[in-house]
XYZ file of C-alpha atoms in Angstrom:
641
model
C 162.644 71.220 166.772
C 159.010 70.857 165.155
C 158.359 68.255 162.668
C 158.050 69.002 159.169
C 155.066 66.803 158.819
C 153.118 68.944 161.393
C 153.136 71.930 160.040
C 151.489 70.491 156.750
C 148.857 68.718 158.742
C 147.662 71.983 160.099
C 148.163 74.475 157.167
C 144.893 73.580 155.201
C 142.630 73.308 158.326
C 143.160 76.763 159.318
C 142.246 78.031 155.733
C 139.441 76.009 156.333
C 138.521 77.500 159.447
C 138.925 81.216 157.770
C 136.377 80.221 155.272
C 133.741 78.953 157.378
C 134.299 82.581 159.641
C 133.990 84.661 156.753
C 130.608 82.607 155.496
C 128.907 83.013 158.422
C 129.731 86.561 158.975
C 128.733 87.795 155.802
C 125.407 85.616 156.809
C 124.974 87.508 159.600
C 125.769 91.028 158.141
C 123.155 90.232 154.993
C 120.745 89.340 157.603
C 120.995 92.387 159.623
C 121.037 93.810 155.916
C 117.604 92.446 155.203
C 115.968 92.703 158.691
C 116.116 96.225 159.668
C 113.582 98.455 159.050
C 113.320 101.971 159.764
C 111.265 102.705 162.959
C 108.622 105.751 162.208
C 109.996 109.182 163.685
C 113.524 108.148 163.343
C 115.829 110.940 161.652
C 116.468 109.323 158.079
C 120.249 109.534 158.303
C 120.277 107.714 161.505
C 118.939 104.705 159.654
C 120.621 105.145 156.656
C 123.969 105.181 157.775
C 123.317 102.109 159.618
C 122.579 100.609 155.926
C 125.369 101.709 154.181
C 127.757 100.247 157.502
C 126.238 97.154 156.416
C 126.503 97.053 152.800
C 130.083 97.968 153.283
C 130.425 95.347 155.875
C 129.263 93.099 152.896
C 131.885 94.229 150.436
C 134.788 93.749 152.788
C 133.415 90.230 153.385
C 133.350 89.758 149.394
C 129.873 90.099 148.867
C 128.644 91.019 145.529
C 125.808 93.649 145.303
C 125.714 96.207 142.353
C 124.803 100.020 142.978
C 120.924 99.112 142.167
C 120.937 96.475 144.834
C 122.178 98.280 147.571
C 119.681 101.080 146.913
C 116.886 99.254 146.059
C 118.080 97.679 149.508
C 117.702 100.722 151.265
C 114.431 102.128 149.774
C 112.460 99.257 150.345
C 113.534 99.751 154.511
C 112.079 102.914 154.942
C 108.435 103.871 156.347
C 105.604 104.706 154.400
C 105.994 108.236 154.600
C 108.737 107.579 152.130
C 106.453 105.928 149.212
C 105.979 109.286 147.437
C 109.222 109.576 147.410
C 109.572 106.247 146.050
C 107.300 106.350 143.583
C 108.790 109.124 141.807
C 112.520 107.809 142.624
C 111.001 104.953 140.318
C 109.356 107.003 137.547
C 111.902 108.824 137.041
C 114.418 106.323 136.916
C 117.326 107.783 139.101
C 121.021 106.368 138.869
C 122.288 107.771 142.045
C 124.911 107.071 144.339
C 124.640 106.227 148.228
C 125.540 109.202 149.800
C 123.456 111.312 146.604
C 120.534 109.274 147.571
C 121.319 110.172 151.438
C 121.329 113.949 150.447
C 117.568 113.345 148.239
C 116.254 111.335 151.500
C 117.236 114.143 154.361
C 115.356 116.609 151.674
C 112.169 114.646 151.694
C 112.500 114.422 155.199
C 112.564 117.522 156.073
C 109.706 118.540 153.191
C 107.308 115.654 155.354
C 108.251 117.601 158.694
C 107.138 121.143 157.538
C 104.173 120.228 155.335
C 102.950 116.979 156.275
C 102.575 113.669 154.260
C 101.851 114.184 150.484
C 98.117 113.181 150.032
C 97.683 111.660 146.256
C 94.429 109.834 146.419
C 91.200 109.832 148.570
C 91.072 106.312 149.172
C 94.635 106.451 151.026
C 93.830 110.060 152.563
C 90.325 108.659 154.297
C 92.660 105.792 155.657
C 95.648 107.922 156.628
C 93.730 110.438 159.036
C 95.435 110.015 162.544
C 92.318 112.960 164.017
C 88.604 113.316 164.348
C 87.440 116.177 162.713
C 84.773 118.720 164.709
C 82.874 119.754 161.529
C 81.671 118.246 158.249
C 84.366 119.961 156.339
C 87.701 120.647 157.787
C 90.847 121.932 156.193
C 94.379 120.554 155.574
C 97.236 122.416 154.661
C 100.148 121.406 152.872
C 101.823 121.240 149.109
C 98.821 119.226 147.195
C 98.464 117.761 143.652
C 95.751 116.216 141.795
C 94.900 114.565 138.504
C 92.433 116.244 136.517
C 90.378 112.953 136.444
C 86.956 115.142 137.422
C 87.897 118.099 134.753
C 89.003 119.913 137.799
C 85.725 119.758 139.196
C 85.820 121.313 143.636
C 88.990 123.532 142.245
C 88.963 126.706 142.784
C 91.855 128.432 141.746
C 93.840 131.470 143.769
C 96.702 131.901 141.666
C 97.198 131.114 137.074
C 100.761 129.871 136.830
C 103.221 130.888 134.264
C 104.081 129.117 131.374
C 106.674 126.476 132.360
C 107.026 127.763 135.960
C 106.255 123.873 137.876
C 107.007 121.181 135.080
C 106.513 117.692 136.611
C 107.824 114.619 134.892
C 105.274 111.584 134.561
C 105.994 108.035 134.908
C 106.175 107.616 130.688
C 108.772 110.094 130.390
C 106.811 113.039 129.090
C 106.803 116.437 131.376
C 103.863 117.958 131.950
C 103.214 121.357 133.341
C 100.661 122.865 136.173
C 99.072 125.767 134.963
C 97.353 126.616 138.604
C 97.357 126.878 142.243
C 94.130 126.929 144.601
C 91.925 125.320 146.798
C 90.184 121.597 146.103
C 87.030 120.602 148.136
C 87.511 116.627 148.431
C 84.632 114.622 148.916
C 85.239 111.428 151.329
C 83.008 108.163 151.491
C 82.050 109.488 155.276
C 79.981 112.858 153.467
C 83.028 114.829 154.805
C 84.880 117.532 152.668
C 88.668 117.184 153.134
C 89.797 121.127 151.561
C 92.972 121.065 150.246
C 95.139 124.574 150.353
C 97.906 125.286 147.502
C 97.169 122.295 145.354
C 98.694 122.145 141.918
C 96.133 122.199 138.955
C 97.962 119.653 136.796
C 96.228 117.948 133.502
C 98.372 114.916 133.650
C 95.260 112.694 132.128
C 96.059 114.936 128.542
C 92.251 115.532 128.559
C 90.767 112.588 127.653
C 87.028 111.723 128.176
C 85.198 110.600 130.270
C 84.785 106.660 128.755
C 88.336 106.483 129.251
C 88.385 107.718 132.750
C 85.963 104.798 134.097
C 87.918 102.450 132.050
C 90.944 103.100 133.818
C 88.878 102.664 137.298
C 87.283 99.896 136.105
C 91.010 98.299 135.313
C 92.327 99.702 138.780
C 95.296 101.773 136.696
C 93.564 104.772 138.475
C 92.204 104.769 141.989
C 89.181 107.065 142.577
C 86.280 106.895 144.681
C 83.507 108.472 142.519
C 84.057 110.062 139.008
C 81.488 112.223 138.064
C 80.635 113.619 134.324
C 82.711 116.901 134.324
C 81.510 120.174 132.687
C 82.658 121.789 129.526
C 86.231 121.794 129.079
C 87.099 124.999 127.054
C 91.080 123.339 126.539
C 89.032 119.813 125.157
C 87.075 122.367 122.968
C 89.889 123.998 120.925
C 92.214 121.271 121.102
C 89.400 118.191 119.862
C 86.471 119.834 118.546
C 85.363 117.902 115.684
C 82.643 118.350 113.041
C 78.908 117.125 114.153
C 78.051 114.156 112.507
C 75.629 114.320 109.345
C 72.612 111.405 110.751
C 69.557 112.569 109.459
C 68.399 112.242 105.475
C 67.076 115.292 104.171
C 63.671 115.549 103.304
C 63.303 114.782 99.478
C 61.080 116.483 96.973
C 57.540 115.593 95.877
C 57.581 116.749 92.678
C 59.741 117.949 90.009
C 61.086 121.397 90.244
C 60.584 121.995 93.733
C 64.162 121.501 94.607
C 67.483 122.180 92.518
C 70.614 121.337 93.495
C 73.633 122.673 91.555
C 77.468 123.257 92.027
C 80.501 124.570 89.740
C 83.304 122.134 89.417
C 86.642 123.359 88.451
C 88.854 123.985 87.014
C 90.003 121.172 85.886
C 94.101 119.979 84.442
C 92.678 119.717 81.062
C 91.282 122.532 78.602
C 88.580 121.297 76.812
C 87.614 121.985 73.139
C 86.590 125.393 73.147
C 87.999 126.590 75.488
C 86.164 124.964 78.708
C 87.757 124.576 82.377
C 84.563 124.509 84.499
C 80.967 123.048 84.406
C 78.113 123.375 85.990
C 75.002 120.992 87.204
C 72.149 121.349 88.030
C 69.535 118.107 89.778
C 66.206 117.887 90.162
C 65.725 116.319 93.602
C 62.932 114.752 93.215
C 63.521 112.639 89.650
C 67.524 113.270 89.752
C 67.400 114.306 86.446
C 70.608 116.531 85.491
C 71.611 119.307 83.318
C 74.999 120.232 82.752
C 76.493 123.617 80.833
C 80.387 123.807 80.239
C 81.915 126.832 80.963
C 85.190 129.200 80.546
C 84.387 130.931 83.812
C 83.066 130.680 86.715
C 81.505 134.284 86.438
C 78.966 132.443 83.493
C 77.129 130.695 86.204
C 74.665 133.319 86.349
C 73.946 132.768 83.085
C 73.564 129.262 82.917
C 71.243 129.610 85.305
C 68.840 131.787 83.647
C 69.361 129.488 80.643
C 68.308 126.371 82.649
C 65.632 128.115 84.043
C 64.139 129.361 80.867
C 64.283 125.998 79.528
C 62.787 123.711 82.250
C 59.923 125.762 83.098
C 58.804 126.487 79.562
C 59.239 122.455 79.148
C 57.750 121.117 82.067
C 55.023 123.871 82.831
C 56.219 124.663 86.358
C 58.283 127.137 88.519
C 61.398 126.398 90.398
C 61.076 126.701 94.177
C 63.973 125.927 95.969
C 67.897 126.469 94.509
C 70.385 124.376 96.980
C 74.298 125.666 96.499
C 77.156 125.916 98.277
C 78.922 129.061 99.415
C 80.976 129.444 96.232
C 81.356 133.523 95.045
C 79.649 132.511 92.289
C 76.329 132.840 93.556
C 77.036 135.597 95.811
C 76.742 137.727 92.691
C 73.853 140.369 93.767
C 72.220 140.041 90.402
C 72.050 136.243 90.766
C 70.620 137.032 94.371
C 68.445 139.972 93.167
C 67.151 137.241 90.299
C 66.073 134.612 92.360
C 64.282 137.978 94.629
C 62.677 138.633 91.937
C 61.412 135.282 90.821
C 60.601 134.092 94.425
C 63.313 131.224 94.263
C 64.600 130.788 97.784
C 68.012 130.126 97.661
C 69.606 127.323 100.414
C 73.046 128.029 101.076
C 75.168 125.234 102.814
C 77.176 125.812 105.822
C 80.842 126.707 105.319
C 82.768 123.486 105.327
C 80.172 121.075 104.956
C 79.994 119.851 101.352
C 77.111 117.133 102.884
C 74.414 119.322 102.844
C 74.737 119.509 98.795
C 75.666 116.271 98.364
C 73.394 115.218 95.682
C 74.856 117.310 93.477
C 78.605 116.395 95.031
C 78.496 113.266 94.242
C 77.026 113.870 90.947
C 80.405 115.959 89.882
C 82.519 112.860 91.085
C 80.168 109.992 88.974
C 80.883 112.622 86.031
C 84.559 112.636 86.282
C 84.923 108.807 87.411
C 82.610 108.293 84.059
C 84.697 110.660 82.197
C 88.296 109.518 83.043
C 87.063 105.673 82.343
C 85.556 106.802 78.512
C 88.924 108.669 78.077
C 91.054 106.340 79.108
C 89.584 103.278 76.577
C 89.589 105.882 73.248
C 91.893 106.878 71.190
C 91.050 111.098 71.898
C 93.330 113.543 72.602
C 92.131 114.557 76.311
C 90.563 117.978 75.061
C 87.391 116.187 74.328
C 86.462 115.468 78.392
C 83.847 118.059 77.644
C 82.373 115.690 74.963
C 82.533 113.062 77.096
C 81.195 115.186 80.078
C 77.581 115.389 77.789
C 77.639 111.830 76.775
C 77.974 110.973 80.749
C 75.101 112.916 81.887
C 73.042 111.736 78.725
C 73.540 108.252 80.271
C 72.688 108.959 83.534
C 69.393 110.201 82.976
C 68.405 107.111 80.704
C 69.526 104.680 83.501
C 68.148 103.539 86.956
C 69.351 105.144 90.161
C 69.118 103.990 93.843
C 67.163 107.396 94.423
C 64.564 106.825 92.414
C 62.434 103.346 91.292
C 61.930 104.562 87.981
C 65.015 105.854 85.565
C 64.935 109.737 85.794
C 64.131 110.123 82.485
C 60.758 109.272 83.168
C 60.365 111.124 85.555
C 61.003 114.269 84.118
C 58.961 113.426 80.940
C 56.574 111.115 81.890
C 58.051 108.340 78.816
C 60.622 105.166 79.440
C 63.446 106.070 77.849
C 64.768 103.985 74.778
C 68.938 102.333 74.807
C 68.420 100.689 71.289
C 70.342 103.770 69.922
C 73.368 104.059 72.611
C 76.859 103.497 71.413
C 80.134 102.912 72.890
C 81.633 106.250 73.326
C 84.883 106.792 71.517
C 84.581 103.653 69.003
C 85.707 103.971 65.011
C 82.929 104.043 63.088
C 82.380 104.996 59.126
C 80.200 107.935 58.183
C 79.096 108.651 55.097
C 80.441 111.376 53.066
C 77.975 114.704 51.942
C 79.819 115.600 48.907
C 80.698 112.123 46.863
C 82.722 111.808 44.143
C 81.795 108.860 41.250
C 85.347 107.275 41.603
C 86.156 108.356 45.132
C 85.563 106.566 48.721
C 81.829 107.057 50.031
C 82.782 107.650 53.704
C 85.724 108.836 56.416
C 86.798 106.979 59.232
C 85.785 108.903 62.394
C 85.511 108.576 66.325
C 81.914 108.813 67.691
C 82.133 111.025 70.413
C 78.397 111.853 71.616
C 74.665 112.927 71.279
C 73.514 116.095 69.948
C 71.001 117.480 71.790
C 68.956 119.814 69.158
C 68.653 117.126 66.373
C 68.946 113.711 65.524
C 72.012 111.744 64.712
C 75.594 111.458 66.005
C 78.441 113.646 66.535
C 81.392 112.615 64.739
C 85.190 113.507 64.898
C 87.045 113.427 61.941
C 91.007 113.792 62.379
C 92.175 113.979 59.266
C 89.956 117.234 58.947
C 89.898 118.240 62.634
C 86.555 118.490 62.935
C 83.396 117.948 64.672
C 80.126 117.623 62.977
C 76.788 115.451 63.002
C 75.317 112.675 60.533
C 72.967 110.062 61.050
C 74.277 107.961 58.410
C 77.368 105.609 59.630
C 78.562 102.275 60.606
C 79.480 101.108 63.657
C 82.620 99.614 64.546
C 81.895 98.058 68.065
C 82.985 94.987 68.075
C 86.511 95.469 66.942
C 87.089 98.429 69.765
C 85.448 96.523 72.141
C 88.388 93.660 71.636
C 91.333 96.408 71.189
C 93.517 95.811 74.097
C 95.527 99.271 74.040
C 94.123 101.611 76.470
C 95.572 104.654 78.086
C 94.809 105.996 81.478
C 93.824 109.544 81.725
C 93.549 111.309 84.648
C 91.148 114.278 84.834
C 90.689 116.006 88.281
C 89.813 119.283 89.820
C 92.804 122.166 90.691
C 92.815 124.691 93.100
C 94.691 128.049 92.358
C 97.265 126.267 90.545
C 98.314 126.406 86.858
C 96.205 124.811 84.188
C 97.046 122.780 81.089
C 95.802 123.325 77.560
C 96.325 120.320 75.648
C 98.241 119.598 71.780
C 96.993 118.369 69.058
C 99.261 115.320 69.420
C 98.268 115.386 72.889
C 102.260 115.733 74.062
C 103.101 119.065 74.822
C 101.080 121.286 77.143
C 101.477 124.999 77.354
C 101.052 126.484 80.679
C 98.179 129.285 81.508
C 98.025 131.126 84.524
C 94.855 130.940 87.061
C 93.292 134.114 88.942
C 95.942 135.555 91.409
C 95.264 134.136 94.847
C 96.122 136.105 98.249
C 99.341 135.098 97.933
C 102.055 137.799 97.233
C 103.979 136.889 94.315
C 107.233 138.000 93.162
C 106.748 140.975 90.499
C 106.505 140.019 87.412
C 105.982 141.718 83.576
C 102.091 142.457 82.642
C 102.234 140.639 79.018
C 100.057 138.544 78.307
C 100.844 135.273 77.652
C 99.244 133.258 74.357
C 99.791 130.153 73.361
C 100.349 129.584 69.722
C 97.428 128.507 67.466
C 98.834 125.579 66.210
C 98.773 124.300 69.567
C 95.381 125.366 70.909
C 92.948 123.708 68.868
C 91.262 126.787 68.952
C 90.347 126.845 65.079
C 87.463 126.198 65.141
C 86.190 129.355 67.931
C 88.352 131.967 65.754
C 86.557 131.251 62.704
C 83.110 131.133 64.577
C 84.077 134.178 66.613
C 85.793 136.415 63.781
C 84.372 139.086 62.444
C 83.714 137.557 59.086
C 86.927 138.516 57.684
C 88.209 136.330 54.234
C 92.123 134.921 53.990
C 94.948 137.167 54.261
C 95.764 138.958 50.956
C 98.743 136.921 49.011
C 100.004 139.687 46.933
C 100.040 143.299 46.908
C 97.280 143.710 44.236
C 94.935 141.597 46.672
C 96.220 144.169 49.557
C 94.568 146.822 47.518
C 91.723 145.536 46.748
C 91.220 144.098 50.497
C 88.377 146.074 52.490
C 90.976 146.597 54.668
C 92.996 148.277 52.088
C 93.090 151.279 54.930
C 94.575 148.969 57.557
C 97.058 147.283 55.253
C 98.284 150.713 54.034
C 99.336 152.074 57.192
C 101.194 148.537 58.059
C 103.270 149.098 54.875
C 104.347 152.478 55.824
C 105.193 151.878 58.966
C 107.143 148.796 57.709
C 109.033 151.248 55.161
C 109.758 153.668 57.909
C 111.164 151.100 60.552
C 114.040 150.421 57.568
C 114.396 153.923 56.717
C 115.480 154.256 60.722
C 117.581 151.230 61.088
C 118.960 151.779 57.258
C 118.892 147.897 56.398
C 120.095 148.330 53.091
C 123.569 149.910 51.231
C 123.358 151.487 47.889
C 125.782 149.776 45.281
C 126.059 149.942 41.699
C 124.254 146.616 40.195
C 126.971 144.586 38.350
C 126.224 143.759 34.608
C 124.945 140.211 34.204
C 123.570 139.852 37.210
C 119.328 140.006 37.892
C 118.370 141.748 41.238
C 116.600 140.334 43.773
C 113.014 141.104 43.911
C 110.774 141.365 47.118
C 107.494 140.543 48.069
C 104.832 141.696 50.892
C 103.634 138.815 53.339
C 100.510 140.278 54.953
C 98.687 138.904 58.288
C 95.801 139.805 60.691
C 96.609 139.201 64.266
C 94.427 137.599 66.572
C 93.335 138.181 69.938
C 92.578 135.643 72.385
C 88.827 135.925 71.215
C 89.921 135.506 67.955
C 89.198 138.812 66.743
C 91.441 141.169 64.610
C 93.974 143.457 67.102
C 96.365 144.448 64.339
C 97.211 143.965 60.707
C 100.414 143.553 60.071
C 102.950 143.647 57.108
C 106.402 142.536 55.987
C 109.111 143.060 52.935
C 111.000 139.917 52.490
C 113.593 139.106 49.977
C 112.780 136.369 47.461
C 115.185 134.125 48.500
C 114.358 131.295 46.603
C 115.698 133.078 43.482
C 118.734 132.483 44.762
C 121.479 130.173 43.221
C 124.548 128.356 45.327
C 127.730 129.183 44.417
C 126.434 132.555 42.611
C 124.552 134.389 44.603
C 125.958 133.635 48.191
C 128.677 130.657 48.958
C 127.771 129.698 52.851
C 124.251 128.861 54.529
C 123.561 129.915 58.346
C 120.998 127.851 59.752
C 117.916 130.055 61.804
């Protein structure tokens, strides 16, 4: 009978000795793993199935390899006739199984059998040639591709490829798709012509230039033996065509007159007093002295023009030559063309698109408005009066030096230095004297300077307790004290395009909405009244009464009526007044009770006003005299209107 003590002294050795065996076989099935190589002309799944024997040899040994091991295992054994294969295995970063990946390698295998290895650059072709060629150029056949490093320069293509009919993936992820098939001529090192048949046409590169393409050789991201300057790409044309680039100064003027540049700017988010949305400018180029003109339409350009014109050339004794514009409809006008015909002005039109050619007078719109917003923005006045400030801008701009010029432009244009003893801040308080003073009354208003009048001397002055403009000589300035007034308010005055503009308050809060010209655009359909804004918000007092026909107050009473020279007019209102109650029989006939004193009525007459402020209609109401009325007696509740 064994002894009990034997059988323990032998247990743990043979575990042992099972250890040790399965060590060194897994040693020996990792080597065989690592060592073996497929031999060139081999059929793939000869030597791939000898892999995977291994690998599983490996996991019944308890081995651990994950799924990208034993692949990566397998890739890295097969011959170089394989590394296309690899390459895009690893660009497009499969996940595939063993026997998946056995499938994928018989495919390629049979692909390198019936068209040959996959040529991808010269540098490897040149090397990989097994044959002498006969000739200088010699052909190869076989499914080709190619980057379109040379703009596709030696392609010549048999067959255009539909839209999305060969999509490759690249190695960043992003697909991109051959658009041809044909012939490329390759040049080798050895002044040999490799011709490749039924090579894709693939623009991989996403047709960038030629700086970028030696910058990738340079780094070695892109292998190429020569890289040439290709010809015109039409594709780089429409997808990266840019502007040329503006190099050359133009050739200034040598003497006043000779050159006028001028643009329209509008219109602008703000109505000015009377009525203004646009301006207009016109430089001299060679003493950048500027005239401006404010306008309600663009169609007055014409006539600003001829204004200009008239005035300059009777002033400074010379003839314009040259007028610079853009292509703006406004001076496409045949009789502004058939003027400057007449007068031998040549007129410069800029290209479409390219406000650089007029830039003088470009960026003299934008100084303007940059001037504008920052005198707005430290006064205290409503933003109507931009067109106020708009004069008082260009005022100062001709009295001041420019880089353009050495002298100020103001002397240039009249041969004298301009004087700045008289220039006030624009917008400060300042007390004027009154025309008509009383013995016991104050001798002068507080009002807002607000700019230079141009046909006489003085100031103009805003008064807004009266609402009105007007200019005197005599006032006080109150500089000092606005210049230390902390409260400002930022306005903000820019140029629309086909959009609605803004017509400012009197308090400067609410803002009634005008439509612009119809553009292109179909718009819903919509009801053909005209749309006015009231009076009372308008600030447009001041045009009616300048613009009116010279027409006194409305009458107040019936006996004024009469005696009105529109007695005519206010005749036929009344009727028709009487008749529209006849028709809608306001009124029931009732016996008058005893005590009681009727009601009288009155006439309330008023002329209706276009938006040119003339008359369009007179027209006239009956009204009860309501305020004869007593509480209590006469009625008992009140309805609020």
């Amino acid at each position: 009978m064994p002894r009990p003590s034997y059988s323990k002294r032998y247990d743990v050795p043979s575990q042992r000795n099972v250890w040790r065996t399965n060590r060194s076989a897994r040693q020996t099935a990792m080597k065989n793993l690592m060592s073996t190589k497929m031999v060139e002309g081999t059929p793939v799944q000869e030597h791939v199935l000898k892999m995977i024997s291994f690998i599983n040899e490996l996991d019944m040994l308890g081995a651990e390899m994950d799924a990208k091991t034993k692949v990566d295992a397998i890739l890295s054994s097969l011959t170089d006739s394989f590394n296309q294969f690899i390459m895009n295995y690893n660009m497009n970063k499969m996940d595939v199984t063993l026997s998946e990946l056995l499938n994928m390698l018989q495919a390629t295998e049979d692909l390198i059998k019936k068209d040959k290895p996959i040529v991808m650059l010269a540098e490897k072709l040149e090397s990989t040639l097994k044959f002498k060629p006969k000739g200088k150029n010699f052909k190869k056949k076989g499914f080709q591709s190619f980057k379109k490093a040379q703009g596709g320069k030696g392609f010549k293509e048999t067959r255009r490829l539909n839209e999305g009919e060969v999509i490759l993936k690249m190695g960043t992820g992003a697909t991109v798709a051959a658009i041809a098939i044909g012939t490329f001529c390759l040049e080798l090192s050895s002044s040999r012509t490799l011709v490749l048949d039924e090579c894709l046409y693939v623009p991989e590169l996403g047709y960038i230039n030629i700086d970028r393409i030696n910058s990738l050789v340079r780094d070695g991201s892109l292998k190429l033996s020569k890289v040439e300057p290709y010809p015109i790409c039409e594709p780089c044309l429409q997808g990266k065509m840019t502007k040329n680039p503006f190099t050359r100064k133009g050739v200034r003027a040598t003497d006043v007159l000779e050159l006028i540049h001028t643009d329209v700017c509008g219109p602008l988010t703000h109505m000015a007093r009377g009525g203004f949305f646009y301006f207009i400018t016109f430089i001299d180029d060679h003493s950048r002295y500027g005239y401006l003109y404010l306008m309600k339409h663009k169609s007055e350009s014409f006539e600003k023009f001829k204004e200009f014109r008239n005035e300059v050339e009777k002033q400074i004794g010379k003839c314009i030559k040259i007028l610079r514009s853009d292509r703006g409809w406004e001076y496409f006008l045949d009789q502004f063309k058939d003027h400057l015909k007449d007068n031998g002005i040549i007129s410069q039109l800029t290209p479409l698109g390219t406000p650089q050619h007029n830039g003088v007078a470009e960026r003299r719109n934008r100084t303007l408005l940059d001037m504008v917003c920052s005198m707005m923005s430290m006064s205290e006045l409503p933003v109507s009066f931009w067109g106020y400030a708009l004069e008082t801008a260009v005022y100062l701009l001709n009295r001041v030096p420019t880089k353009s010029v050495p002298n100020t432009p103001y002397e240039l244009w009249t041969g004298k230095k301009p004087s700045l003893n008289h220039i006030k801040i624009w917008g400060c308080p300042s007390h004027v004297r009154k025309s008509n003073v009383d013995k016991l009354g104050p001798r002068s208003d507080r009002c807002l300077f607000v700019g230079y009048p141009k046909m006489s001397t003085g100031f103009y002055f805003y008064n807004p307790s009266e609402q009105k403009v007007f200019v005197s000589r005599n006032a006080i300035f109150l500089e000092e004290d606005y210049s230390l007034n902390e409260s400002r308010t930022k306005v903000t005055l820019k140029e629309q395009n086909d959009r609605p503009m803004t017509m400012p308050s009197e308090n400067n809060e609410e803002q009634v909405i005008v439509p612009t010209e119809p553009s292109n655009v179909q718009e819903p359909r919509r009801s053909i009244r005209i749309i006015r804004p009231p009076v009372r918000l308008t600030l447009l007092n001041e045009i009616y009464q300048m613009e009116s026909d010279g027409f006194d107050n409305d009458p107040f009473t019936y006996q004024e009526a009469m005696n009105d020279k529109d007695v005519e007019h206010w005749k036929k209102a009344m009727e028709s007044e009487m008749g529209s109650m006849y028709i809608n029989q306001v009124w029931t006939s009732v016996d008058k009770p005893e005590g009681i004193k009727p009601i009288g009525c009155n006439w309330i007459y008023k002329r209706k006003l276009g938006p040119t402020g003339k008359v369009e209609t007179n027209k006239a109401r009956l009204v009860a005299k309501g305020y004869t009325q007593k509480a209590g007696i006469d009625y008992e509740e009140i309805f609020r209107q």
